Amino acid sequence: MTDFIDDPLGPLDPNFAARFTRDIRRPACQLYLISPLDVGGGFPDRLARALDAGSVAAFQFRVKDVDQHEAARLGEPLRAICAERDVAFIVNDSISLAKRLKADGVHLGQEDGDPREARSVLGPTAQIGVTCHDSRHLAMEAGEAGADYVAFGAFYPTATKAVSHVPDPVILSWWSTVFEVPSVAIGGITPTNAPPLIAAGADFIAVSHAVWGGDEAAAVKAFAAVLG
């Protein structure tokens, strides 16, 4: 069941999804990789292998419980791997770390800062994304603040982080119809359960465990087959 507690706009008409047709002017849905929390050891080689296995639009560097100096040390080789392959390198949560790493952008949770602040620090070309859970209201606020994409989720059960918001895919259809800003679907997405989100209008599907929990190259190829 969809949780719209935080959305003052209330529930969407479920028939909206049945009437939805993707605008052919929008690019096809693309893959957005999110790092596991452990990016040390042999992870740079795994990242290179994943990016070489198929088309990936962006990679989000997400680490927790390390200081910024250590995060920068871990992130720099990953940023270089992405740059060599023309994959956007996005830093999770921290505007200051994104600036330090010369990242292509930053992804902000609702408690991680304002897109306007990120824009002023990172410049006009930075890609700024905002977590919007299951709320059209939050997504509209993010768009008005200059976000380059909004992220909805978690659509499916996930062990990557605690889940308190479970949107219905119809929110992707509504967003795609009303706004040009791209949407990212996140949360427990696999090659098997991704098709309804793609059909609903997601511009990107963000995945983590489905890739890093096994053979990363095989997983990227499996997503590529679904994305077409």
mmCIF file of C-alpha atoms in Angstrom:
data_model
loop_
_atom_site.group_PDB
_atom_site.id
_atom_site.type_symbol
_atom_site.label_atom_id
_atom_site.label_comp_id
_atom_site.label_asym_id
_atom_site.label_seq_id
_atom_site.Cartn_x
_atom_site.Cartn_y
_atom_site.Cartn_z
ATOM 1 C CA MET A 1 0.000 0.000 0.000
ATOM 2 C CA THR A 2 1.277 3.442 -0.856
ATOM 3 C CA ASP A 3 2.291 5.654 2.071
ATOM 4 C CA PHE A 4 1.294 9.248 1.317
ATOM 5 C CA ILE A 5 1.446 10.468 4.916
ATOM 6 C CA ASP A 6 4.098 13.065 4.079
ATOM 7 C CA ASP A 7 2.435 14.229 0.880
ATOM 8 C CA PRO A 8 -0.157 16.974 1.348
ATOM 9 C CA LEU A 9 -1.271 16.421 -2.236
ATOM 10 C CA GLY A 10 -2.821 13.117 -1.157
ATOM 11 C CA PRO A 11 -3.174 9.896 -3.183
ATOM 12 C CA LEU A 12 -3.020 9.736 -6.951
ATOM 13 C CA ASP A 13 -5.826 8.391 -9.095
ATOM 14 C CA PRO A 14 -4.799 4.774 -9.783
ATOM 15 C CA ASN A 15 -6.306 5.085 -13.265
ATOM 16 C CA PHE A 16 -3.580 7.590 -14.098
ATOM 17 C CA ALA A 17 -1.164 4.709 -14.652
ATOM 18 C CA ALA A 18 -3.535 2.969 -17.065
ATOM 19 C CA ARG A 19 -3.708 6.093 -19.186
ATOM 20 C CA PHE A 20 0.045 6.775 -19.096
ATOM 21 C CA THR A 21 2.113 6.755 -22.292
ATOM 22 C CA ARG A 22 5.801 7.629 -22.130
ATOM 23 C CA ASP A 23 6.734 10.786 -24.027
ATOM 24 C CA ILE A 24 8.899 9.634 -26.927
ATOM 25 C CA ARG A 25 10.952 12.818 -26.576
ATOM 26 C CA ARG A 26 12.313 11.589 -23.241
ATOM 27 C CA PRO A 27 15.462 9.436 -23.464
ATOM 28 C CA ALA A 28 15.096 5.751 -22.700
ATOM 29 C CA CYS A 29 15.437 4.694 -19.067
ATOM 30 C CA GLN A 30 19.062 4.354 -17.956
ATOM 31 C CA LEU A 31 21.016 2.565 -15.225
ATOM 32 C CA TYR A 32 22.253 4.456 -12.146
ATOM 33 C CA LEU A 33 24.630 2.483 -9.909
ATOM 34 C CA ILE A 34 24.957 3.114 -6.176
ATOM 35 C CA SER A 35 28.053 1.886 -4.391
ATOM 36 C CA PRO A 36 28.050 -0.605 -1.554
ATOM 37 C CA LEU A 37 29.217 0.844 1.772
ATOM 38 C CA ASP A 38 32.524 -1.026 1.495
ATOM 39 C CA VAL A 39 34.426 0.435 -1.440
ATOM 40 C CA GLY A 40 37.925 -0.510 -0.275
ATOM 41 C CA GLY A 41 40.105 -3.436 -1.270
ATOM 42 C CA GLY A 42 39.309 -4.701 -4.748
ATOM 43 C CA PHE A 43 36.196 -2.598 -5.282
ATOM 44 C CA PRO A 44 37.775 -0.249 -7.867
ATOM 45 C CA ASP A 45 38.371 -3.279 -10.091
ATOM 46 C CA ARG A 46 34.752 -4.368 -9.594
ATOM 47 C CA LEU A 47 33.534 -0.902 -10.546
ATOM 48 C CA ALA A 48 35.611 -0.889 -13.715
ATOM 49 C CA ARG A 49 34.285 -4.336 -14.591
ATOM 50 C CA ALA A 50 30.694 -3.234 -14.049
ATOM 51 C CA LEU A 51 31.047 -0.071 -16.118
ATOM 52 C CA ASP A 52 32.702 -2.010 -18.933
ATOM 53 C CA ALA A 53 29.864 -4.548 -19.033
ATOM 54 C CA GLY A 54 27.151 -2.226 -20.299
ATOM 55 C CA SER A 55 25.785 1.293 -20.432
ATOM 56 C CA VAL A 56 25.736 3.072 -17.058
ATOM 57 C CA ALA A 57 24.670 6.712 -16.794
ATOM 58 C CA ALA A 58 25.868 7.489 -13.289
ATOM 59 C CA PHE A 59 27.617 6.067 -10.239
ATOM 60 C CA GLN A 60 26.829 7.287 -6.740
ATOM 61 C CA PHE A 61 29.614 7.152 -4.153
ATOM 62 C CA ARG A 62 27.908 6.304 -0.849
ATOM 63 C CA VAL A 63 29.955 5.628 2.279
ATOM 64 C CA LYS A 64 29.017 5.988 5.942
ATOM 65 C CA ASP A 65 30.858 6.405 9.237
ATOM 66 C CA VAL A 66 34.175 7.544 7.739
ATOM 67 C CA ASP A 67 35.707 11.004 7.999
ATOM 68 C CA GLN A 68 35.941 13.204 4.937
ATOM 69 C CA HIS A 69 39.680 12.632 4.484
ATOM 70 C CA GLU A 70 39.190 8.860 4.333
ATOM 71 C CA ALA A 71 36.118 9.240 2.121
ATOM 72 C CA ALA A 72 38.122 11.370 -0.289
ATOM 73 C CA ARG A 73 40.916 8.771 -0.352
ATOM 74 C CA LEU A 74 38.421 6.038 -1.186
ATOM 75 C CA GLY A 75 36.506 8.133 -3.679
ATOM 76 C CA GLU A 76 39.302 9.518 -5.815
ATOM 77 C CA PRO A 77 40.173 6.279 -7.693
ATOM 78 C CA LEU A 78 36.477 5.615 -8.269
ATOM 79 C CA ARG A 79 35.974 9.115 -9.654
ATOM 80 C CA ALA A 80 38.870 8.513 -12.058
ATOM 81 C CA ILE A 81 37.387 5.204 -13.222
ATOM 82 C CA CYS A 82 34.065 6.927 -13.927
ATOM 83 C CA ALA A 83 35.725 9.848 -15.707
ATOM 84 C CA GLU A 84 37.621 7.484 -18.012
ATOM 85 C CA ARG A 85 34.298 5.969 -19.066
ATOM 86 C CA ASP A 86 32.221 9.156 -19.230
ATOM 87 C CA VAL A 87 30.021 8.035 -16.329
ATOM 88 C CA ALA A 88 28.749 10.762 -13.997
ATOM 89 C CA PHE A 89 30.311 10.491 -10.527
ATOM 90 C CA ILE A 90 27.800 11.574 -7.871
ATOM 91 C CA VAL A 91 28.593 11.929 -4.164
ATOM 92 C CA ASN A 92 25.907 10.958 -1.651
ATOM 93 C CA ASP A 93 24.888 13.383 1.107
ATOM 94 C CA SER A 94 27.925 15.686 1.290
ATOM 95 C CA ILE A 95 28.212 18.900 -0.720
ATOM 96 C CA SER A 96 31.676 19.555 0.716
ATOM 97 C CA LEU A 97 32.945 16.079 -0.236
ATOM 98 C CA ALA A 98 31.525 16.479 -3.723
ATOM 99 C CA LYS A 99 33.466 19.721 -4.083
ATOM 100 C CA ARG A 100 36.644 18.178 -2.689
ATOM 101 C CA LEU A 101 36.449 15.246 -5.104
ATOM 102 C CA LYS A 102 35.522 17.465 -8.059
ATOM 103 C CA ALA A 103 32.489 15.222 -8.485
ATOM 104 C CA ASP A 104 29.977 15.661 -11.281
ATOM 105 C CA GLY A 105 27.270 16.187 -8.705
ATOM 106 C CA VAL A 106 25.725 15.401 -5.345
ATOM 107 C CA HIS A 107 22.692 13.474 -4.161
ATOM 108 C CA LEU A 108 20.911 15.038 -1.197
ATOM 109 C CA GLY A 109 18.584 13.408 1.279
ATOM 110 C CA GLN A 110 15.906 15.558 2.852
ATOM 111 C CA GLU A 111 18.264 16.357 5.752
ATOM 112 C CA ASP A 112 21.449 16.839 3.726
ATOM 113 C CA GLY A 113 21.182 20.401 2.494
ATOM 114 C CA ASP A 114 19.365 22.519 -0.038
ATOM 115 C CA PRO A 115 19.790 22.203 -3.820
ATOM 116 C CA ARG A 116 20.341 25.971 -3.967
ATOM 117 C CA GLU A 117 23.277 25.668 -1.567
ATOM 118 C CA ALA A 118 24.691 22.787 -3.601
ATOM 119 C CA ARG A 119 24.377 24.837 -6.767
ATOM 120 C CA SER A 120 26.188 27.807 -5.248
ATOM 121 C CA VAL A 121 29.048 25.579 -4.035
ATOM 122 C CA LEU A 122 29.357 23.160 -6.949
ATOM 123 C CA GLY A 123 28.518 25.444 -9.862
ATOM 124 C CA PRO A 124 26.035 25.581 -12.720
ATOM 125 C CA THR A 125 26.993 22.284 -14.378
ATOM 126 C CA ALA A 126 26.732 20.068 -11.271
ATOM 127 C CA GLN A 127 24.109 17.334 -11.284
ATOM 128 C CA ILE A 128 22.020 17.710 -8.143
ATOM 129 C CA GLY A 129 19.585 15.005 -7.096
ATOM 130 C CA VAL A 130 17.149 14.964 -4.194
ATOM 131 C CA THR A 131 15.477 12.094 -2.352
ATOM 132 C CA CYS A 132 11.715 12.658 -2.379
ATOM 133 C CA HIS A 133 10.466 9.336 -0.955
ATOM 134 C CA ASP A 134 6.808 8.954 -1.990
ATOM 135 C CA SER A 135 5.956 12.658 -2.012
ATOM 136 C CA ARG A 136 4.944 14.692 -5.038
ATOM 137 C CA HIS A 137 5.108 17.757 -2.813
ATOM 138 C CA LEU A 138 8.770 17.169 -1.919
ATOM 139 C CA ALA A 139 9.582 16.477 -5.557
ATOM 140 C CA MET A 140 7.945 19.702 -6.677
ATOM 141 C CA GLU A 141 9.875 21.626 -4.007
ATOM 142 C CA ALA A 142 13.120 20.018 -5.190
ATOM 143 C CA GLY A 143 12.383 20.913 -8.797
ATOM 144 C CA GLU A 144 11.617 24.499 -7.846
ATOM 145 C CA ALA A 145 14.920 24.638 -5.929
ATOM 146 C CA GLY A 146 16.825 23.634 -9.068
ATOM 147 C CA ALA A 147 17.299 19.885 -8.674
ATOM 148 C CA ASP A 148 18.428 18.100 -11.831
ATOM 149 C CA TYR A 149 16.607 14.914 -10.851
ATOM 150 C CA VAL A 150 14.262 13.653 -8.149
ATOM 151 C CA ALA A 151 14.405 10.183 -6.612
ATOM 152 C CA PHE A 152 11.339 8.219 -5.529
ATOM 153 C CA GLY A 153 11.417 5.047 -3.447
ATOM 154 C CA ALA A 154 11.827 2.526 -2.020
ATOM 155 C CA PHE A 155 9.593 0.721 -4.493
ATOM 156 C CA TYR A 156 10.550 -2.764 -3.283
ATOM 157 C CA PRO A 157 11.929 -4.215 -0.033
ATOM 158 C CA THR A 158 15.626 -3.484 0.341
ATOM 159 C CA ALA A 159 18.330 -4.261 2.869
ATOM 160 C CA THR A 160 20.481 -1.331 1.732
ATOM 161 C CA LYS A 161 18.740 1.136 4.079
ATOM 162 C CA ALA A 162 15.716 1.403 6.344
ATOM 163 C CA VAL A 163 12.465 1.851 4.405
ATOM 164 C CA SER A 164 9.627 4.010 5.679
ATOM 165 C CA HIS A 165 8.166 5.205 2.369
ATOM 166 C CA VAL A 166 6.763 2.865 -0.304
ATOM 167 C CA PRO A 167 5.442 4.725 -3.346
ATOM 168 C CA ASP A 168 3.275 3.251 -6.050
ATOM 169 C CA PRO A 169 4.811 3.290 -9.561
ATOM 170 C CA VAL A 170 1.997 5.631 -10.642
ATOM 171 C CA ILE A 171 3.971 8.489 -9.067
ATOM 172 C CA LEU A 172 6.563 8.029 -11.824
ATOM 173 C CA SER A 173 3.852 8.260 -14.472
ATOM 174 C CA TRP A 174 2.454 11.430 -12.963
ATOM 175 C CA TRP A 175 5.861 13.050 -12.633
ATOM 176 C CA SER A 176 6.897 12.171 -16.181
ATOM 177 C CA THR A 177 3.671 13.614 -17.549
ATOM 178 C CA VAL A 178 3.790 16.887 -15.627
ATOM 179 C CA PHE A 179 7.518 17.713 -15.317
ATOM 180 C CA GLU A 180 10.597 17.575 -17.536
ATOM 181 C CA VAL A 181 13.012 17.019 -14.612
ATOM 182 C CA PRO A 182 14.084 13.341 -14.724
ATOM 183 C CA SER A 183 12.999 10.863 -12.060
ATOM 184 C CA VAL A 184 15.006 8.072 -10.475
ATOM 185 C CA ALA A 185 13.332 4.942 -9.118
ATOM 186 C CA ILE A 186 15.157 3.323 -6.211
ATOM 187 C CA GLY A 187 14.774 0.519 -3.712
ATOM 188 C CA GLY A 188 15.229 -3.218 -4.122
ATOM 189 C CA ILE A 189 15.232 -3.076 -7.921
ATOM 190 C CA THR A 190 16.385 -6.154 -9.836
ATOM 191 C CA PRO A 191 16.293 -7.098 -13.528
ATOM 192 C CA THR A 192 13.151 -9.105 -12.722
ATOM 193 C CA ASN A 193 11.117 -6.381 -11.020
ATOM 194 C CA ALA A 194 12.425 -3.361 -12.940
ATOM 195 C CA PRO A 195 10.050 -3.527 -15.964
ATOM 196 C CA PRO A 196 6.968 -2.052 -14.199
ATOM 197 C CA LEU A 197 9.032 0.948 -13.075
ATOM 198 C CA ILE A 198 10.456 1.458 -16.541
ATOM 199 C CA ALA A 199 6.971 1.189 -18.036
ATOM 200 C CA ALA A 200 5.651 3.660 -15.453
ATOM 201 C CA GLY A 201 8.046 6.331 -16.704
ATOM 202 C CA ALA A 202 11.249 6.180 -14.624
ATOM 203 C CA ASP A 203 14.106 7.962 -16.369
ATOM 204 C CA PHE A 204 16.683 6.074 -14.299
ATOM 205 C CA ILE A 205 16.635 2.964 -12.145
ATOM 206 C CA ALA A 206 19.067 3.112 -9.235
ATOM 207 C CA VAL A 207 20.492 -0.185 -8.068
ATOM 208 C CA SER A 208 23.049 -1.359 -5.552
ATOM 209 C CA HIS A 209 22.777 -4.866 -4.065
ATOM 210 C CA ALA A 210 21.380 -6.304 -7.293
ATOM 211 C CA VAL A 211 24.758 -5.531 -8.869
ATOM 212 C CA TRP A 212 27.284 -5.728 -6.026
ATOM 213 C CA GLY A 213 25.683 -8.725 -4.312
ATOM 214 C CA GLY A 214 26.962 -11.062 -7.024
ATOM 215 C CA ASP A 215 28.693 -10.953 -10.393
ATOM 216 C CA GLU A 216 28.611 -7.246 -11.205
ATOM 217 C CA ALA A 217 29.288 -7.647 -14.923
ATOM 218 C CA ALA A 218 26.548 -10.245 -15.366
ATOM 219 C CA ALA A 219 24.125 -8.035 -13.416
ATOM 220 C CA VAL A 220 24.818 -4.951 -15.554
ATOM 221 C CA LYS A 221 24.286 -7.061 -18.671
ATOM 222 C CA ALA A 222 20.986 -8.339 -17.259
ATOM 223 C CA PHE A 223 19.821 -4.781 -16.588
ATOM 224 C CA ALA A 224 20.931 -3.751 -20.065
ATOM 225 C CA ALA A 225 18.704 -6.446 -21.551
ATOM 226 C CA VAL A 226 15.713 -5.144 -19.577
ATOM 227 C CA LEU A 227 16.417 -1.515 -20.458
ATOM 228 C CA GLY A 228 16.650 -2.470 -24.092
#
